[in-house]
């Protein structure tokens, strides 16, 4: 029409899917966030301290950006990948290259498959498997030298948290019992394609050798009690009727069985199966006990009801509280105790025949 304006129709474009060179889209539901910053990849490899004789385990290799750098410095790389499309892309990328003979790709779920021997683990993992994978690695035998892993930042900070830190929780104390954990570097979300919703951190995990001579069933039982409300004093926690009743039941059962010192020593032997006990609690841990402070407030009234005297078990209660008075444990809080403190406290209880499993 004369004098009229011609309106151009704007076609709405469908949201673009993140794809790699082969044209296959990434799946965020599988935690597929590929490192795209080459400088960051080189930094991670350098901080891993890989030797020319090392076998490296990579979990979630994706399209192989990190894999390529690992193959340049390691003897060989074993890559575990769940997505068959990624496996195909990885094999295509290195087919016919000098690296192909030193790369072994395992298609499967890393939490379910049996891991081969490796010296070092380097991984940018799907964040939803952080807890179970950490404890599966720590239970692996023979023990590896170190693992350098990309975690969601909050999870990473819980791993490395120290007594007194807000993020210090059962995850912190259980991991640090089995390994030395250190924070290497913070990684912004824009270093990934597609970018995740949160920042990340790279953490170094070095298994302790030898492991502490402790029954992990006993250890986990004590940690469950102490960190149920980590900001309560231990005296307050162990005065609860439910706690005293549980411990007294264990105490009487072991006495009835006349547990010998020899049997107890057998229970305390360390094995990979013992370490797996700590992995059984990962679903409960999640990101750690975020609700500790809230639970303290909500359970205040319940504590008052439960603190009352146990008529038949008053002597047992005195025994428990007598143990806690040593080194003033009764006035201390789990949130500020170290692994050494907990190991000593557990030994005091076990010495008196009081057990947590």
Tab-separated table of C-alpha atoms in Angstrom:
chain	number	residue	atom	x	y	z
A	1	UNK	CA	0.000	0.000	0.000
A	2	UNK	CA	1.338	3.418	-0.940
A	3	UNK	CA	2.724	5.330	1.987
A	4	UNK	CA	2.324	2.312	4.198
A	5	UNK	CA	5.076	0.673	6.216
A	6	UNK	CA	6.232	-2.726	5.266
A	7	UNK	CA	6.413	-4.877	8.368
A	8	UNK	CA	8.891	-7.698	8.298
A	9	UNK	CA	7.876	-10.801	10.066
A	10	UNK	CA	10.397	-11.915	12.643
A	11	UNK	CA	10.829	-15.608	12.770
A	12	UNK	CA	11.330	-16.891	16.263
A	13	UNK	CA	14.441	-18.938	16.432
A	14	UNK	CA	14.463	-22.111	18.429
A	15	UNK	CA	16.881	-22.026	21.317
A	16	UNK	CA	20.290	-23.184	20.211
A	17	UNK	CA	21.567	-26.438	21.590
A	18	UNK	CA	25.157	-26.670	22.647
A	19	UNK	CA	26.980	-28.952	20.255
A	20	UNK	CA	30.524	-30.115	19.631
A	21	UNK	CA	32.211	-30.516	16.275
A	22	UNK	CA	30.322	-33.695	15.403
A	23	UNK	CA	26.996	-31.917	15.801
A	24	UNK	CA	25.708	-34.015	18.734
A	25	UNK	CA	24.167	-31.880	21.510
A	26	UNK	CA	25.413	-31.876	25.081
A	27	UNK	CA	23.045	-33.240	27.706
A	28	UNK	CA	23.011	-31.151	30.864
A	29	UNK	CA	21.027	-33.853	32.650
A	30	UNK	CA	24.155	-36.018	32.439
A	31	UNK	CA	26.337	-33.248	33.788
A	32	UNK	CA	28.036	-32.684	30.431
A	33	UNK	CA	29.888	-29.404	30.828
A	34	UNK	CA	33.062	-29.518	28.722
A	35	UNK	CA	36.148	-27.521	29.641
A	36	UNK	CA	36.797	-25.074	26.813
A	37	UNK	CA	39.632	-22.978	28.301
A	38	UNK	CA	42.957	-24.496	27.108
A	39	UNK	CA	44.959	-22.580	29.723
A	40	UNK	CA	42.812	-24.068	32.478
A	41	UNK	CA	43.267	-27.565	31.061
A	42	UNK	CA	47.048	-27.106	31.065
A	43	UNK	CA	46.964	-25.796	34.643
A	44	UNK	CA	45.018	-28.828	35.864
A	45	UNK	CA	47.430	-31.231	34.161
A	46	UNK	CA	50.446	-29.377	35.569
A	47	UNK	CA	49.072	-29.395	39.119
A	48	UNK	CA	48.392	-33.123	38.864
A	49	UNK	CA	52.127	-33.852	38.957
A	50	UNK	CA	51.912	-36.628	36.372
A	51	UNK	CA	55.067	-38.666	35.710
A	52	UNK	CA	55.961	-40.300	32.352
A	53	UNK	CA	55.440	-43.697	33.993
A	54	UNK	CA	51.952	-42.947	35.356
A	55	UNK	CA	48.694	-44.572	34.348
A	56	UNK	CA	46.004	-41.898	34.549
A	57	UNK	CA	42.312	-42.500	35.144
A	58	UNK	CA	40.032	-39.886	33.593
A	59	UNK	CA	36.335	-39.868	34.442
A	60	UNK	CA	33.945	-38.211	32.037
A	61	UNK	CA	36.427	-37.352	29.247
A	62	UNK	CA	33.743	-35.840	27.021
A	63	UNK	CA	35.213	-34.767	23.698
A	64	UNK	CA	38.811	-35.275	24.857
A	65	UNK	CA	40.164	-31.771	25.519
A	66	UNK	CA	41.671	-32.858	28.837
A	67	UNK	CA	42.424	-36.354	27.527
A	68	UNK	CA	44.736	-34.969	24.844
A	69	UNK	CA	46.887	-33.118	27.382
A	70	UNK	CA	46.982	-36.126	29.701
A	71	UNK	CA	48.224	-38.368	26.874
A	72	UNK	CA	51.064	-35.937	26.206
A	73	UNK	CA	52.552	-36.427	29.684
A	74	UNK	CA	51.361	-39.835	30.963
A	75	UNK	CA	52.330	-43.389	30.078
A	76	UNK	CA	48.680	-44.169	29.302
A	77	UNK	CA	45.147	-42.953	29.978
A	78	UNK	CA	42.099	-44.999	30.939
A	79	UNK	CA	38.961	-42.956	30.217
A	80	UNK	CA	35.578	-43.977	31.660
A	81	UNK	CA	32.612	-42.482	29.811
A	82	UNK	CA	28.912	-43.238	30.215
A	83	UNK	CA	27.581	-41.600	27.034
A	84	UNK	CA	28.128	-43.810	23.937
A	85	UNK	CA	28.072	-40.725	21.701
A	86	UNK	CA	31.003	-39.275	23.616
A	87	UNK	CA	32.832	-42.601	23.422
A	88	UNK	CA	32.433	-42.563	19.633
A	89	UNK	CA	33.649	-38.969	19.409
A	90	UNK	CA	36.638	-39.733	21.638
A	91	UNK	CA	37.689	-42.736	19.553
A	92	UNK	CA	37.323	-40.746	16.347
A	93	UNK	CA	39.424	-37.915	17.696
A	94	UNK	CA	42.434	-40.065	18.534
A	95	UNK	CA	42.121	-42.725	15.848
A	96	UNK	CA	45.288	-42.861	13.754
A	97	UNK	CA	47.227	-40.542	16.083
A	98	UNK	CA	50.388	-41.491	18.015
A	99	UNK	CA	48.268	-41.383	21.190
A	100	UNK	CA	45.713	-44.010	20.125
A	101	UNK	CA	47.716	-46.986	21.428
A	102	UNK	CA	47.990	-45.407	24.880
A	103	UNK	CA	44.296	-44.605	25.285
A	104	UNK	CA	41.801	-47.117	26.630
A	105	UNK	CA	38.148	-46.070	26.669
A	106	UNK	CA	35.684	-47.857	28.972
A	107	UNK	CA	32.020	-47.244	28.257
A	108	UNK	CA	29.967	-47.523	31.423
A	109	UNK	CA	28.881	-46.030	34.723
A	110	UNK	CA	31.972	-45.273	36.793
A	111	UNK	CA	30.027	-45.969	39.999
A	112	UNK	CA	29.145	-49.489	38.845
A	113	UNK	CA	32.146	-50.658	36.826
A	114	UNK	CA	35.308	-52.148	38.284
A	115	UNK	CA	38.135	-49.669	37.996
A	116	UNK	CA	41.529	-50.848	36.704
A	117	UNK	CA	44.872	-49.985	38.237
A	118	UNK	CA	45.828	-46.310	38.048
A	119	UNK	CA	48.382	-43.993	39.643
A	120	UNK	CA	46.535	-40.688	39.332
A	121	UNK	CA	42.929	-39.721	38.696
A	122	UNK	CA	42.205	-36.479	36.832
A	123	UNK	CA	38.569	-35.696	36.187
A	124	UNK	CA	35.933	-33.108	35.396
A	125	UNK	CA	32.999	-35.092	36.762
A	126	UNK	CA	29.210	-34.771	36.666
A	127	UNK	CA	28.514	-33.005	39.957
A	128	UNK	CA	25.640	-35.303	40.924
A	129	UNK	CA	28.061	-38.197	41.544
A	130	UNK	CA	30.547	-36.231	43.660
A	131	UNK	CA	29.982	-38.004	47.006
A	132	UNK	CA	29.751	-41.625	45.851
A	133	UNK	CA	32.656	-41.204	43.443
A	134	UNK	CA	34.908	-39.665	46.107
A	135	UNK	CA	34.408	-42.601	48.458
A	136	UNK	CA	34.617	-45.183	45.685
A	137	UNK	CA	38.023	-43.815	44.744
A	138	UNK	CA	39.165	-43.820	48.373
A	139	UNK	CA	38.051	-47.452	48.698
A	140	UNK	CA	39.962	-48.482	45.553
A	141	UNK	CA	42.849	-50.894	46.008
A	142	UNK	CA	45.709	-50.631	45.425
A	143	UNK	CA	45.592	-47.038	46.580
A	144	UNK	CA	46.393	-44.389	43.986
A	145	UNK	CA	48.878	-41.554	44.530
A	146	UNK	CA	46.486	-38.642	44.151
A	147	UNK	CA	43.274	-37.469	42.491
A	148	UNK	CA	42.753	-34.003	41.009
A	149	UNK	CA	39.033	-33.509	40.521
A	150	UNK	CA	36.710	-30.697	39.469
A	151	UNK	CA	33.802	-30.394	41.906
A	152	UNK	CA	30.922	-27.982	42.372
A	153	UNK	CA	32.465	-25.224	44.461
A	154	UNK	CA	30.294	-25.641	47.549
A	155	UNK	CA	30.944	-29.382	47.653
A	156	UNK	CA	34.673	-28.757	47.222
A	157	UNK	CA	34.729	-26.255	50.090
A	158	UNK	CA	33.002	-28.787	52.346
A	159	UNK	CA	35.666	-31.357	51.482
A	160	UNK	CA	38.478	-29.024	52.550
A	161	UNK	CA	36.663	-27.317	55.453
A	162	UNK	CA	38.513	-27.150	58.775
A	163	UNK	CA	37.105	-27.452	62.309
A	164	UNK	CA	35.284	-24.232	63.159
A	165	UNK	CA	34.384	-23.440	59.531
A	166	UNK	CA	30.684	-23.066	58.744
A	167	UNK	CA	30.922	-25.760	56.075
A	168	UNK	CA	32.674	-28.318	58.324
A	169	UNK	CA	30.471	-31.444	58.375
A	170	UNK	CA	30.484	-35.235	58.294
A	171	UNK	CA	31.597	-35.115	54.679
A	172	UNK	CA	34.642	-33.077	55.726
A	173	UNK	CA	35.669	-35.243	58.652
A	174	UNK	CA	35.078	-38.590	56.884
A	175	UNK	CA	37.010	-37.561	53.784
A	176	UNK	CA	39.880	-36.090	55.762
A	177	UNK	CA	40.102	-39.245	57.869
A	178	UNK	CA	40.964	-41.161	54.701
A	179	UNK	CA	42.892	-38.545	52.722
A	180	UNK	CA	44.730	-35.243	52.716
A	181	UNK	CA	42.545	-32.781	50.847
A	182	UNK	CA	43.626	-29.407	49.459
A	183	UNK	CA	41.981	-26.731	47.316
A	184	UNK	CA	43.931	-25.980	44.138
A	185	UNK	CA	41.979	-23.363	42.205
A	186	UNK	CA	38.565	-21.804	41.698
A	187	UNK	CA	37.018	-22.173	38.246
A	188	UNK	CA	34.360	-19.792	36.944
A	189	UNK	CA	31.307	-21.168	35.154
A	190	UNK	CA	32.236	-19.442	31.876
A	191	UNK	CA	35.155	-21.835	31.409
A	192	UNK	CA	32.682	-24.564	30.396
A	193	UNK	CA	30.498	-25.239	27.402
A	194	UNK	CA	27.616	-25.118	28.145
A	195	UNK	CA	28.201	-23.107	31.335
A	196	UNK	CA	26.798	-24.677	34.534
A	197	UNK	CA	24.715	-22.643	36.967
A	198	UNK	CA	27.417	-22.616	39.649
A	199	UNK	CA	31.154	-22.065	39.957
A	200	UNK	CA	33.537	-24.961	40.427
A	201	UNK	CA	36.774	-25.762	42.228
A	202	UNK	CA	39.620	-28.174	41.599
A	203	UNK	CA	40.603	-30.261	44.629
A	204	UNK	CA	43.596	-32.525	45.230
A	205	UNK	CA	42.952	-35.737	47.202
A	206	UNK	CA	45.862	-37.828	48.503
A	207	UNK	CA	44.928	-41.106	50.262
A	208	UNK	CA	46.548	-41.552	53.656
A	209	UNK	CA	49.076	-44.362	53.913
A	210	UNK	CA	48.546	-46.261	56.043
A	211	UNK	CA	44.920	-45.638	56.923
A	212	UNK	CA	44.129	-44.970	60.592
A	213	UNK	CA	43.718	-48.246	62.554
A	214	UNK	CA	40.030	-47.742	63.264
A	215	UNK	CA	36.825	-49.663	62.599
A	216	UNK	CA	34.974	-47.494	60.094
A	217	UNK	CA	31.633	-48.851	61.283
A	218	UNK	CA	32.484	-47.554	64.741
A	219	UNK	CA	33.754	-44.271	63.327
A	220	UNK	CA	30.661	-43.689	61.230
A	221	UNK	CA	28.413	-44.475	64.199
A	222	UNK	CA	30.164	-41.856	66.322
A	223	UNK	CA	30.102	-39.275	63.513
A	224	UNK	CA	26.367	-39.770	62.991
A	225	UNK	CA	25.717	-38.919	66.624
A	226	UNK	CA	28.127	-36.018	66.871
A	227	UNK	CA	27.222	-34.308	63.592
A	228	UNK	CA	23.479	-34.814	63.835
A	229	UNK	CA	23.630	-31.422	65.542
A	230	UNK	CA	27.223	-30.368	65.241
A	231	UNK	CA	26.830	-27.127	67.209
A	232	UNK	CA	25.516	-28.851	70.327
A	233	UNK	CA	28.000	-29.799	73.021
A	234	UNK	CA	28.847	-33.483	73.176
A	235	UNK	CA	27.594	-33.519	76.753
A	236	UNK	CA	24.171	-32.396	75.567
A	237	UNK	CA	24.087	-34.980	72.772
A	238	UNK	CA	25.145	-37.930	74.929
A	239	UNK	CA	22.679	-37.083	77.709
A	240	UNK	CA	19.744	-37.825	75.403
A	241	UNK	CA	17.750	-40.895	76.404
A	242	UNK	CA	17.716	-42.213	72.850
A	243	UNK	CA	21.511	-42.020	72.585
A	244	UNK	CA	22.101	-43.576	76.008
A	245	UNK	CA	19.603	-46.319	75.251
A	246	UNK	CA	21.340	-47.168	71.959
A	247	UNK	CA	24.802	-47.247	73.497
A	248	UNK	CA	23.661	-49.271	76.504
A	249	UNK	CA	22.019	-51.820	74.233
A	250	UNK	CA	25.284	-52.229	72.294
A	251	UNK	CA	27.209	-52.401	75.553
A	252	UNK	CA	25.050	-55.181	77.028
A	253	UNK	CA	25.001	-57.131	73.767
A	254	UNK	CA	28.790	-57.147	73.531
A	255	UNK	CA	29.109	-58.105	77.183
A	256	UNK	CA	26.694	-60.985	76.685
A	257	UNK	CA	28.732	-62.221	73.756
A	258	UNK	CA	31.890	-61.916	75.870
A	259	UNK	CA	33.759	-60.245	73.058
A	260	UNK	CA	37.434	-61.065	73.350
A	261	UNK	CA	40.284	-58.677	72.674
A	262	UNK	CA	41.364	-60.857	69.780
A	263	UNK	CA	37.994	-60.545	68.065
A	264	UNK	CA	38.001	-56.797	68.625
A	265	UNK	CA	41.409	-56.491	67.007
A	266	UNK	CA	40.063	-58.362	63.980
A	267	UNK	CA	37.177	-55.891	63.754
A	268	UNK	CA	39.561	-52.977	63.777
A	269	UNK	CA	41.634	-54.204	60.844
A	270	UNK	CA	41.438	-51.819	57.908
A	271	UNK	CA	40.207	-53.029	54.545
A	272	UNK	CA	38.639	-51.591	51.419
A	273	UNK	CA	35.313	-53.079	52.555
A	274	UNK	CA	35.560	-51.018	55.773
A	275	UNK	CA	36.106	-47.849	53.774
A	276	UNK	CA	32.992	-48.661	51.771
A	277	UNK	CA	30.973	-48.212	54.969
A	278	UNK	CA	31.541	-44.473	54.698
A	279	UNK	CA	30.245	-44.529	51.132
A	280	UNK	CA	26.895	-45.897	52.297
A	281	UNK	CA	26.001	-42.553	53.838
A	282	UNK	CA	26.510	-40.387	50.757
A	283	UNK	CA	22.816	-40.026	49.993
A	284	UNK	CA	22.268	-38.643	53.473
A	285	UNK	CA	25.225	-36.302	53.204
A	286	UNK	CA	24.302	-34.595	49.958
A	287	UNK	CA	26.027	-31.257	50.319
A	288	UNK	CA	26.644	-31.896	53.993
A	289	UNK	CA	24.466	-30.988	56.949
A	290	UNK	CA	23.132	-27.682	55.714
A	291	UNK	CA	20.380	-27.726	58.303
A	292	UNK	CA	22.588	-28.183	61.364
A	293	UNK	CA	21.881	-24.771	62.817
A	294	UNK	CA	18.159	-25.060	62.051
A	295	UNK	CA	17.990	-28.502	63.631
A	296	UNK	CA	19.621	-27.145	66.788
A	297	UNK	CA	16.795	-24.679	67.225
A	298	UNK	CA	13.997	-27.079	66.318
A	299	UNK	CA	15.267	-29.839	68.588
A	300	UNK	CA	15.821	-27.653	71.643
A	301	UNK	CA	12.486	-28.643	73.211
A	302	UNK	CA	13.031	-32.293	72.393
A	303	UNK	CA	16.410	-32.198	74.124
A	304	UNK	CA	14.759	-30.985	77.324
A	305	UNK	CA	12.395	-33.954	77.262
A	306	UNK	CA	15.141	-36.444	76.553
A	307	UNK	CA	17.754	-35.315	79.022
A	308	UNK	CA	15.928	-36.807	82.027
A	309	UNK	CA	17.476	-39.499	84.181
A	310	UNK	CA	17.415	-43.116	83.072
A	311	UNK	CA	16.432	-44.915	86.252
A	312	UNK	CA	17.814	-48.339	85.422
A	313	UNK	CA	20.747	-47.095	83.416
A	314	UNK	CA	21.980	-44.277	85.623
A	315	UNK	CA	25.286	-46.078	86.248
A	316	UNK	CA	25.771	-46.477	82.515
A	317	UNK	CA	24.978	-42.803	82.023
A	318	UNK	CA	27.629	-41.941	84.596
A	319	UNK	CA	30.094	-44.114	82.697
A	320	UNK	CA	29.368	-42.258	79.442
A	321	UNK	CA	29.560	-38.818	81.003
A	322	UNK	CA	32.726	-39.811	82.856
A	323	UNK	CA	34.371	-40.550	79.509
A	324	UNK	CA	33.251	-37.186	78.129
A	325	UNK	CA	34.726	-35.346	81.092
A	326	UNK	CA	38.163	-36.509	80.039
A	327	UNK	CA	39.855	-33.753	78.050
A	328	UNK	CA	36.648	-31.722	78.632
A	329	UNK	CA	34.886	-33.403	75.711
A	330	UNK	CA	31.524	-32.780	77.379
A	331	UNK	CA	31.849	-29.039	76.751
A	332	UNK	CA	33.193	-29.369	73.215
A	333	UNK	CA	31.256	-29.311	69.948
A	334	UNK	CA	31.698	-31.584	66.940
A	335	UNK	CA	31.955	-28.523	64.702
A	336	UNK	CA	35.324	-27.693	66.271
A	337	UNK	CA	36.888	-31.136	66.745
A	338	UNK	CA	39.635	-32.562	64.525
A	339	UNK	CA	40.057	-36.121	63.264
A	340	UNK	CA	42.622	-36.686	66.026
A	341	UNK	CA	40.096	-35.537	68.641
A	342	UNK	CA	37.444	-37.898	67.309
A	343	UNK	CA	39.867	-40.823	67.084
A	344	UNK	CA	40.899	-40.249	70.692
A	345	UNK	CA	37.287	-39.955	71.837
A	346	UNK	CA	36.362	-43.159	70.024
A	347	UNK	CA	39.276	-44.970	71.656
A	348	UNK	CA	38.091	-43.820	75.093
A	349	UNK	CA	34.619	-45.194	74.485
A	350	UNK	CA	35.880	-48.484	73.029
A	351	UNK	CA	38.287	-48.914	75.923
A	352	UNK	CA	35.301	-48.921	78.255
A	353	UNK	CA	33.451	-51.410	76.066
A	354	UNK	CA	31.070	-48.813	74.566
A	355	UNK	CA	30.536	-49.212	70.824
A	356	UNK	CA	28.601	-47.361	68.123
A	357	UNK	CA	27.802	-50.166	65.676
